[in-house]
Coordinates of C-alpha atoms in Angstrom, one line a residue:
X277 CA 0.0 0.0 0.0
X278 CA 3.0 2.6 0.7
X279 CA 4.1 1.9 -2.7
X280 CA 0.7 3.2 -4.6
X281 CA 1.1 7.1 -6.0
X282 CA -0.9 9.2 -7.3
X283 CA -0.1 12.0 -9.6
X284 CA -3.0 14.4 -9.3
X285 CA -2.8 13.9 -5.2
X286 CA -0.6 14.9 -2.7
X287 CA -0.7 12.6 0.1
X288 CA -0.2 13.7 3.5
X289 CA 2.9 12.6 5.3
X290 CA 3.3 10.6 7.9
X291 CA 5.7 9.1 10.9
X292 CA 5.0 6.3 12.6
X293 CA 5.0 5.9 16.8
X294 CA 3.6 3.2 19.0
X295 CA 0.1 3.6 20.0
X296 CA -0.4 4.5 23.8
X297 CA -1.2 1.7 26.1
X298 CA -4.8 1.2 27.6
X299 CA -3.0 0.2 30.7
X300 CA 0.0 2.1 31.8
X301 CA 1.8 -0.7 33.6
X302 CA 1.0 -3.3 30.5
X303 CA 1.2 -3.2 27.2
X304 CA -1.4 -4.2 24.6
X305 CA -0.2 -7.7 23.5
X306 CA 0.3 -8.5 27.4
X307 CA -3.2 -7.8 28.0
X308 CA -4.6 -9.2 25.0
X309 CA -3.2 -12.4 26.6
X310 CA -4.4 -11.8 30.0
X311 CA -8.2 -10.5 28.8
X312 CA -8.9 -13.8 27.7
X313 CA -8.0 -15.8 31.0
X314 CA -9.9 -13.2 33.2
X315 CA -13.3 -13.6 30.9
X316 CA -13.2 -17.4 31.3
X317 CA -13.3 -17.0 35.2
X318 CA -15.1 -14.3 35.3
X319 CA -18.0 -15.7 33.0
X320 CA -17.8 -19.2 34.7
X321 CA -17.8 -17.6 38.0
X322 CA -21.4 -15.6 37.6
X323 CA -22.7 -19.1 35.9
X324 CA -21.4 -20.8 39.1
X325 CA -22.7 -18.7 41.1
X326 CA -25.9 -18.0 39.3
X327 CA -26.3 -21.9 39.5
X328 CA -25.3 -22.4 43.2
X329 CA -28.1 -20.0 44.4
X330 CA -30.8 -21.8 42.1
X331 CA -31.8 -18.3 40.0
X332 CA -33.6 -18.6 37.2
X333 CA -33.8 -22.4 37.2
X334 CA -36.5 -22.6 34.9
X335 CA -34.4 -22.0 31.9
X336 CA -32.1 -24.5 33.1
X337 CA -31.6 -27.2 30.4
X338 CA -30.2 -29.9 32.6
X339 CA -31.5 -30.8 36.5
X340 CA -28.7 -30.9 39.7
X341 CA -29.1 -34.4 39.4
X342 CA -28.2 -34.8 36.0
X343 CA -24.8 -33.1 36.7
X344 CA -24.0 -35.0 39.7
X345 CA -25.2 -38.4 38.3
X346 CA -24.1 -38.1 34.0
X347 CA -20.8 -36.2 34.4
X348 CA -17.6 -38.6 34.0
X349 CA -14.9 -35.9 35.8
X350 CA -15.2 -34.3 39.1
X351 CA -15.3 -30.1 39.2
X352 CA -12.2 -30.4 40.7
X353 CA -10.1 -32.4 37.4
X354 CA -11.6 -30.1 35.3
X355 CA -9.8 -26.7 36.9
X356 CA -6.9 -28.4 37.1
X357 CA -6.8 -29.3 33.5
X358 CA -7.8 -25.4 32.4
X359 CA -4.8 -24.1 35.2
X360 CA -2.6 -26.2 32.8
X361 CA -4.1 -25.3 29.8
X362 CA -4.3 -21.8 30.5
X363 CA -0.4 -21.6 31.4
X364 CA 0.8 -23.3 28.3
X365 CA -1.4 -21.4 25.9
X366 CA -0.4 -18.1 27.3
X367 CA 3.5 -19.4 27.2
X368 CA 3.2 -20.4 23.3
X369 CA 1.6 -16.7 23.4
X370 CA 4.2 -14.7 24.6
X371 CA 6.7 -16.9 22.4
X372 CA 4.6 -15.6 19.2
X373 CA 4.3 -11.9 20.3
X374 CA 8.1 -12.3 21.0
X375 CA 9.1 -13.5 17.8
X376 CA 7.1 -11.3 15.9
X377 CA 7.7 -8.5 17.8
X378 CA 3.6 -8.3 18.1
X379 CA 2.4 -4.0 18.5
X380 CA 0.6 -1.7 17.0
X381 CA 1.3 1.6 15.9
X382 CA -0.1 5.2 14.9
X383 CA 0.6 8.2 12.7
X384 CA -0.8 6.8 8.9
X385 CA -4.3 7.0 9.0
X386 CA -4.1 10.4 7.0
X387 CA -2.4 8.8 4.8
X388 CA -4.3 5.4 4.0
X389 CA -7.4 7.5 4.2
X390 CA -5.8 9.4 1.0
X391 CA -4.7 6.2 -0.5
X392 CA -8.4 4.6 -0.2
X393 CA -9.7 7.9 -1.7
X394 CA -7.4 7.8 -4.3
X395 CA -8.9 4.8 -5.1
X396 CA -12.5 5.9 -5.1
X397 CA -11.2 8.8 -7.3
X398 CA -10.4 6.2 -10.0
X399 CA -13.3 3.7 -9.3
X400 CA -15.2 7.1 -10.1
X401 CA -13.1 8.3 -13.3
X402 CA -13.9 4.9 -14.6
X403 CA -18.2 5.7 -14.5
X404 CA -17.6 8.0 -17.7
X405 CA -15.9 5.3 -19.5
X406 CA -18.8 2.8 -18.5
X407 CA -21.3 5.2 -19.7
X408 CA -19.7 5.3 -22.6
X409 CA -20.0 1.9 -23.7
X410 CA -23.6 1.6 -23.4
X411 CA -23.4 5.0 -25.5
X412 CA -24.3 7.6 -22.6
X413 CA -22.2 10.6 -22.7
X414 CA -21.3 11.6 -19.3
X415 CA -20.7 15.2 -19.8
X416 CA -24.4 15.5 -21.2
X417 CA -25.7 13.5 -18.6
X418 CA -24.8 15.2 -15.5
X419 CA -25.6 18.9 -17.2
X420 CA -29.5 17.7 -18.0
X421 CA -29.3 16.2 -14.4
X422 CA -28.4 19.6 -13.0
X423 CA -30.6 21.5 -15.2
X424 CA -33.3 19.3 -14.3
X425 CA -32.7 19.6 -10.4
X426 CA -32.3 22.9 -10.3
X427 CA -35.5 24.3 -12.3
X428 CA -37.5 21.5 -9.2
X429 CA -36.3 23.4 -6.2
X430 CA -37.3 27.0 -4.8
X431 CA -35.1 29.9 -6.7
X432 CA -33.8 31.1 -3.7
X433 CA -32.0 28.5 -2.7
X434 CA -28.6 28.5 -2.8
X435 CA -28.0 24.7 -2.4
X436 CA -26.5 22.7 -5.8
X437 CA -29.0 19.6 -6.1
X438 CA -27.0 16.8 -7.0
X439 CA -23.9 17.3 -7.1
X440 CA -22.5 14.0 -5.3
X441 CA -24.3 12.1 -7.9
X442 CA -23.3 14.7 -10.8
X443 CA -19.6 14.5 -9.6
X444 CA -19.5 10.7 -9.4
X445 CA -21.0 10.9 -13.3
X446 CA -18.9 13.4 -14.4
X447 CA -16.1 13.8 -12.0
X448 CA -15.2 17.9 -13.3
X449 CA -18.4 18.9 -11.5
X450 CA -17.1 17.7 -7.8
X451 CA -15.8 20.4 -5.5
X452 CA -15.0 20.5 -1.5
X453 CA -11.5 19.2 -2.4
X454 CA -9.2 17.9 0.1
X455 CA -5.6 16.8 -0.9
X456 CA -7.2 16.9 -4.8
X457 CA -10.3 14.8 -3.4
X458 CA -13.9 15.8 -3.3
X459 CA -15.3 16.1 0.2
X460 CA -17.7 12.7 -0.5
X461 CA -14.4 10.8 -1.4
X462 CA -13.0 11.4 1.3
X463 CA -16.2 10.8 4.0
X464 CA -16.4 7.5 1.9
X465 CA -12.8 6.8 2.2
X466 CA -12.6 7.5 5.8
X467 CA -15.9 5.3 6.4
X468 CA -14.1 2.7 4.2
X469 CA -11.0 2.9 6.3
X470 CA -12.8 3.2 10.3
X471 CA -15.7 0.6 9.8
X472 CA -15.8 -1.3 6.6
X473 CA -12.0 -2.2 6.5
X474 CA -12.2 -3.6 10.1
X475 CA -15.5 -5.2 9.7
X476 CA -14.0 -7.2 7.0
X477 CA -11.2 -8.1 9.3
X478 CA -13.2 -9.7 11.9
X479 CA -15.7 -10.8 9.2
X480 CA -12.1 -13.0 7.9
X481 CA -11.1 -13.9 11.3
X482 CA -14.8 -15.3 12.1
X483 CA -15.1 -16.9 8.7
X484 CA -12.0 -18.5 9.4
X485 CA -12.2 -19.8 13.2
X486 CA -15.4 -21.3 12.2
X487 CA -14.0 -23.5 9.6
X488 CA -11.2 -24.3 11.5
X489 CA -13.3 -25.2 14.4
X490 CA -15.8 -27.3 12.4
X491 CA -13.2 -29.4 10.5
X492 CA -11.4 -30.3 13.2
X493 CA -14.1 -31.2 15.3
X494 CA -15.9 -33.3 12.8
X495 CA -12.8 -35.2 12.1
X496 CA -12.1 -36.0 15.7
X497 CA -15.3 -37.5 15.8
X498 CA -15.2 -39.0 12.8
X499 CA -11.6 -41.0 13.4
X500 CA -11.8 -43.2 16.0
X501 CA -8.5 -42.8 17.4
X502 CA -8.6 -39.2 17.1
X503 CA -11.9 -39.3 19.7
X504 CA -10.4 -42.0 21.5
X505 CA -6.8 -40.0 22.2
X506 CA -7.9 -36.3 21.8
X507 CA -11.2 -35.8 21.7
X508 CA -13.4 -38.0 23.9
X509 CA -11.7 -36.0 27.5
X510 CA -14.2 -33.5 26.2
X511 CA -17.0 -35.6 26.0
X512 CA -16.6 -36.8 29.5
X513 CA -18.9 -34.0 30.4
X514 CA -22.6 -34.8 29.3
X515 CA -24.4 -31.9 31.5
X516 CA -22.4 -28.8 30.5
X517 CA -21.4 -26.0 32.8
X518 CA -19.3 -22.9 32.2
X519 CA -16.2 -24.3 33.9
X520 CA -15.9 -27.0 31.8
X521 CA -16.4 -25.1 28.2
X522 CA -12.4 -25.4 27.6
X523 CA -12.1 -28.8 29.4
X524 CA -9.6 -30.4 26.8
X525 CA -6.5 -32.7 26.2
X526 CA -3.8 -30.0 25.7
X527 CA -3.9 -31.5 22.4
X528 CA -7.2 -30.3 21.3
X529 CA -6.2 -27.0 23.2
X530 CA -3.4 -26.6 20.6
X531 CA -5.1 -27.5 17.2
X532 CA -8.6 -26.0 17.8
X533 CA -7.6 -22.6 20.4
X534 CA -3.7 -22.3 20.0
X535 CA -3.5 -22.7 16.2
X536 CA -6.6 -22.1 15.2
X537 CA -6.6 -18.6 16.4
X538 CA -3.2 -17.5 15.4
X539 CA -4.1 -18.3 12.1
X540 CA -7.5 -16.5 12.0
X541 CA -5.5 -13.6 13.3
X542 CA -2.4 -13.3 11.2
X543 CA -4.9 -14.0 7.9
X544 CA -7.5 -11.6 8.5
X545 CA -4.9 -9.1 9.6
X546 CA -6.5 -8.0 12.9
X547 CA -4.5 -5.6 14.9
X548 CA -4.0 -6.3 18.6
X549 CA -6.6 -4.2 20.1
X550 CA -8.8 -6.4 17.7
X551 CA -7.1 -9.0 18.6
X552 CA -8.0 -8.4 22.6
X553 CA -11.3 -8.0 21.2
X554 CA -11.9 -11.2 19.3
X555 CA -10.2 -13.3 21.8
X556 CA -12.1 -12.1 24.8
X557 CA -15.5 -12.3 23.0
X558 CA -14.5 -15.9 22.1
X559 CA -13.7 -17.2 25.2
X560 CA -17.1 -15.9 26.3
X561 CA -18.8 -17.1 24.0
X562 CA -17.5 -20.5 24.5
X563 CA -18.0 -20.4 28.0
X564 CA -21.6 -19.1 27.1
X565 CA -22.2 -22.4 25.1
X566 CA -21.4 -24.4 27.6
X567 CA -23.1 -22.7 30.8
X568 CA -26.1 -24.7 30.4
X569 CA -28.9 -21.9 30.3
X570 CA -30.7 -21.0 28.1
X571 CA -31.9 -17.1 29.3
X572 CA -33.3 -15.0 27.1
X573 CA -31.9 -11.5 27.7
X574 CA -28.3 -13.1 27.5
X575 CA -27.4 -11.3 24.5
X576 CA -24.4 -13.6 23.4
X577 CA -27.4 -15.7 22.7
X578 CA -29.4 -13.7 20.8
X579 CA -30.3 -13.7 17.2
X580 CA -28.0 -16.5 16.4
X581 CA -28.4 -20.4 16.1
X582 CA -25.4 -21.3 17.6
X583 CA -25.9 -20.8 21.4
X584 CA -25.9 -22.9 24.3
X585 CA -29.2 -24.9 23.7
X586 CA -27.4 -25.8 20.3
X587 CA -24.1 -26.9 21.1
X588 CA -25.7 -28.7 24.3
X589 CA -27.1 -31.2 22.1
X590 CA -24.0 -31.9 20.7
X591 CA -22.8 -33.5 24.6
X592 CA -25.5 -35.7 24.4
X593 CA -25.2 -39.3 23.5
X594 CA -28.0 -39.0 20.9
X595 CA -26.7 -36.0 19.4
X596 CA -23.2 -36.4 19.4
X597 CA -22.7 -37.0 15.9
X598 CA -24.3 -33.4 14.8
X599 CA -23.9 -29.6 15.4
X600 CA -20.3 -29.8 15.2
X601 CA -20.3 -25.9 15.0
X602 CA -18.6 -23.7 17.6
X603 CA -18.7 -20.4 18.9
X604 CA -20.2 -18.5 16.3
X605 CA -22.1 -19.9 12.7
X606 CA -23.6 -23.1 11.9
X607 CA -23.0 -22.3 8.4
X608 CA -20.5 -25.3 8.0
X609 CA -23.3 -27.4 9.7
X610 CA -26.0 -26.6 7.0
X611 CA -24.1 -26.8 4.6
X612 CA -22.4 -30.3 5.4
X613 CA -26.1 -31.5 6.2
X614 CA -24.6 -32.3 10.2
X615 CA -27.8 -30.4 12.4
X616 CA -29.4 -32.4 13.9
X617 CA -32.6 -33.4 12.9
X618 CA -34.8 -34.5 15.4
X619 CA -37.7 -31.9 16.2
X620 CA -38.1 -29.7 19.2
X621 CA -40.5 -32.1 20.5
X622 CA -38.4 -34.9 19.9
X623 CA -35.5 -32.9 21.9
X624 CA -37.5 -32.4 24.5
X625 CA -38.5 -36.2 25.0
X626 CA -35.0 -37.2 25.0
X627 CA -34.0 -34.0 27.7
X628 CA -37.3 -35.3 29.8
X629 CA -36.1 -39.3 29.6
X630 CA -32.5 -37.8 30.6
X631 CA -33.6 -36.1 33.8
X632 CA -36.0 -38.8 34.9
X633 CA -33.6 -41.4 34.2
X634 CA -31.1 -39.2 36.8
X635 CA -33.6 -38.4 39.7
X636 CA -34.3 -42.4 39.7
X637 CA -30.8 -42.9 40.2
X638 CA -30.7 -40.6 42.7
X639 CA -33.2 -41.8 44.5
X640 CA -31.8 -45.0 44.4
X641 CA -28.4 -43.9 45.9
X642 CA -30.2 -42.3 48.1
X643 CA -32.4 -45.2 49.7
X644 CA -29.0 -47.7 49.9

């Protein structure tokens, strides 16, 4: 991008200087390492404690008993394994940011605005030409558009009726230049650069985990010794809760989290207070899959099939080969034909069988 000129422009100059720290005693890639880790045991901590004082039990999916009596690892295995997890992952994270001497920096955006309007400018010089070819002169065009615009509005007004639309048709009738831009070139150019640049960024980054995620996940179910050795530690947990969302062989941690995200993040070119961003709000959202609630104003479940009631069904045995999907699409799903099919009524059955089947064991225990 540094290398693009353009003759008619003169682009601003620049020079380039670290951008300040959010924290003064931190840096940026420190705490993009460190957001993630508080989120998981901050998340799981209101879950816990939303679930040890019984609130809001009707949108519980799974009973107390089914925890106690279904689950395959105690509370306690599980934080142990996620201490581990947690200490490796941000170890093979500071190595990375090391290595790639990981920061961002300030002091261009003048100047990549002016290089994303330079290249409106000549998506714009290029309307005449396209005119042309279906045998519309350009010129002609935008005067009878003028003429016809001004002779609708009142004679005292002083405003010139549509001149974005008569500069992008014929470019000489633009003014409001800035740096040899017209002032809508720029606005369109600095929207391009603030909102739709790093939309597509984290539009990539999403695209991407998801893929990663559903690939992976499919095939560890799919080869036997993959579930067997990698995979299946997961699955010891039938009745979800938020401390066990990341409850993995460090294996898993590294092809699915520790890989999985570096890549996302070095392809769609995130920078790291994006990065801090998609991290955290991954993590949470994985946690949020795995809490085993489903509550209505929780608005990481909101508008989106891929939410705790659908990954839930995934941890049971008669849905463990479907909804593969993780954290945020089930595009991969749909389109692979792997959602599970049953009906809501269906579901329900086989959630109602599950419970009953765990308060008779309970009260079984309970009577020896």
């Amino acid at each position: 991008m540094v290398n693009e000129t353009y003759n008619f422009h003169l682009l601003p100059a620049y020079t380039l200087k670290p951008v300040p720290r959010l924290v003064p005693w931190l840096s940026d890639f420190h705490l993009s390492l460190l957001l993630p880790v508080i989120a998981y045991w901050l998340v799981s901590f209101i879950f816990w404690y939303i679930d040890k004082k019984d609130y809001w039990s009707q949108y519980r999916i799974h009973t107390p008993e089914e925890f106690k009596q279904r689950n395959r690892v105690t509370v306690g295995e599980v934080l142990r394994s996620i201490l581990s997890q947690q200490a490796v992952q941000t170890a093979l994270g500071l190595c990375l940011g090391y290595l790639t001497d990981a920061g961002d920096f300030q002091g261009r955006e003048d100047y990549d605005i002016a290089i994303w309007a330079g290249r409106i400018h000549r998506a714009r010089d290029a309307v005449p030409w396209m005119l042309a070819l279906l045998g519309i002169d350009a010129k002609t065009l935008a005067s009878n558009l003028q003429l016809y615009t001004m002779s609708m509005v009142h004679p005292t007004t002083t405003e010139k009726p549509m001149v974005l639309l008569n500069s992008i048709i014929y470019p000489y009738l633009g003014d409001g230049l800035n740096y040899g831009f017209a002032a809508w070139e720029l606005w369109i150019a600095k929207s391009t650069y603030w909102v739709l640049v790093p939309a597509a960024r984290f539009g990539v980054a999403i695209f991407f985990s998801d893929s990663w995620q559903y690939f992976w996940h499919r095939a560890m179910h799919s080869n036997k010794w993959m579930f067997r050795n990698i995979h299946a530690h997961h699955h010891k947990i039938y009745v979800p809760y938020a401390f066990g969302a990341f409850y993995n062989t460090l294996t898993e941690a590294f092809i699915l989290d520790t890989i999985g995200t570096t890549l996302s993040l070095m392809l769609s070119g995130l920078t790291i207070r994006q990065t801090m961003f998609f991290s955290t709000i991954s993590v949470m959202k994985g946690v949020d899959d795995h809490c085993g609630y489903r509550l209505p104003w929780d608005p990481l479940q909101w508008g989106n099939e891929q939410n705790t009631a659908f990954h839930d069904v995934h941890h049971q045995s008669w849905g463990i080969k479907s909804n593969y999907s993780q954290l945020y699409t089930t595009f991969w799903d749909h389109i692979c034909n792997t959602i599970c099919d049953k009906s809501e009524e269906e579901v329900e059955q086989l959630y109602e069988r599950g419970r009953v089947l765990a308060r008779q064991k309970a009260e079984v225990e309970k009577a020896m």
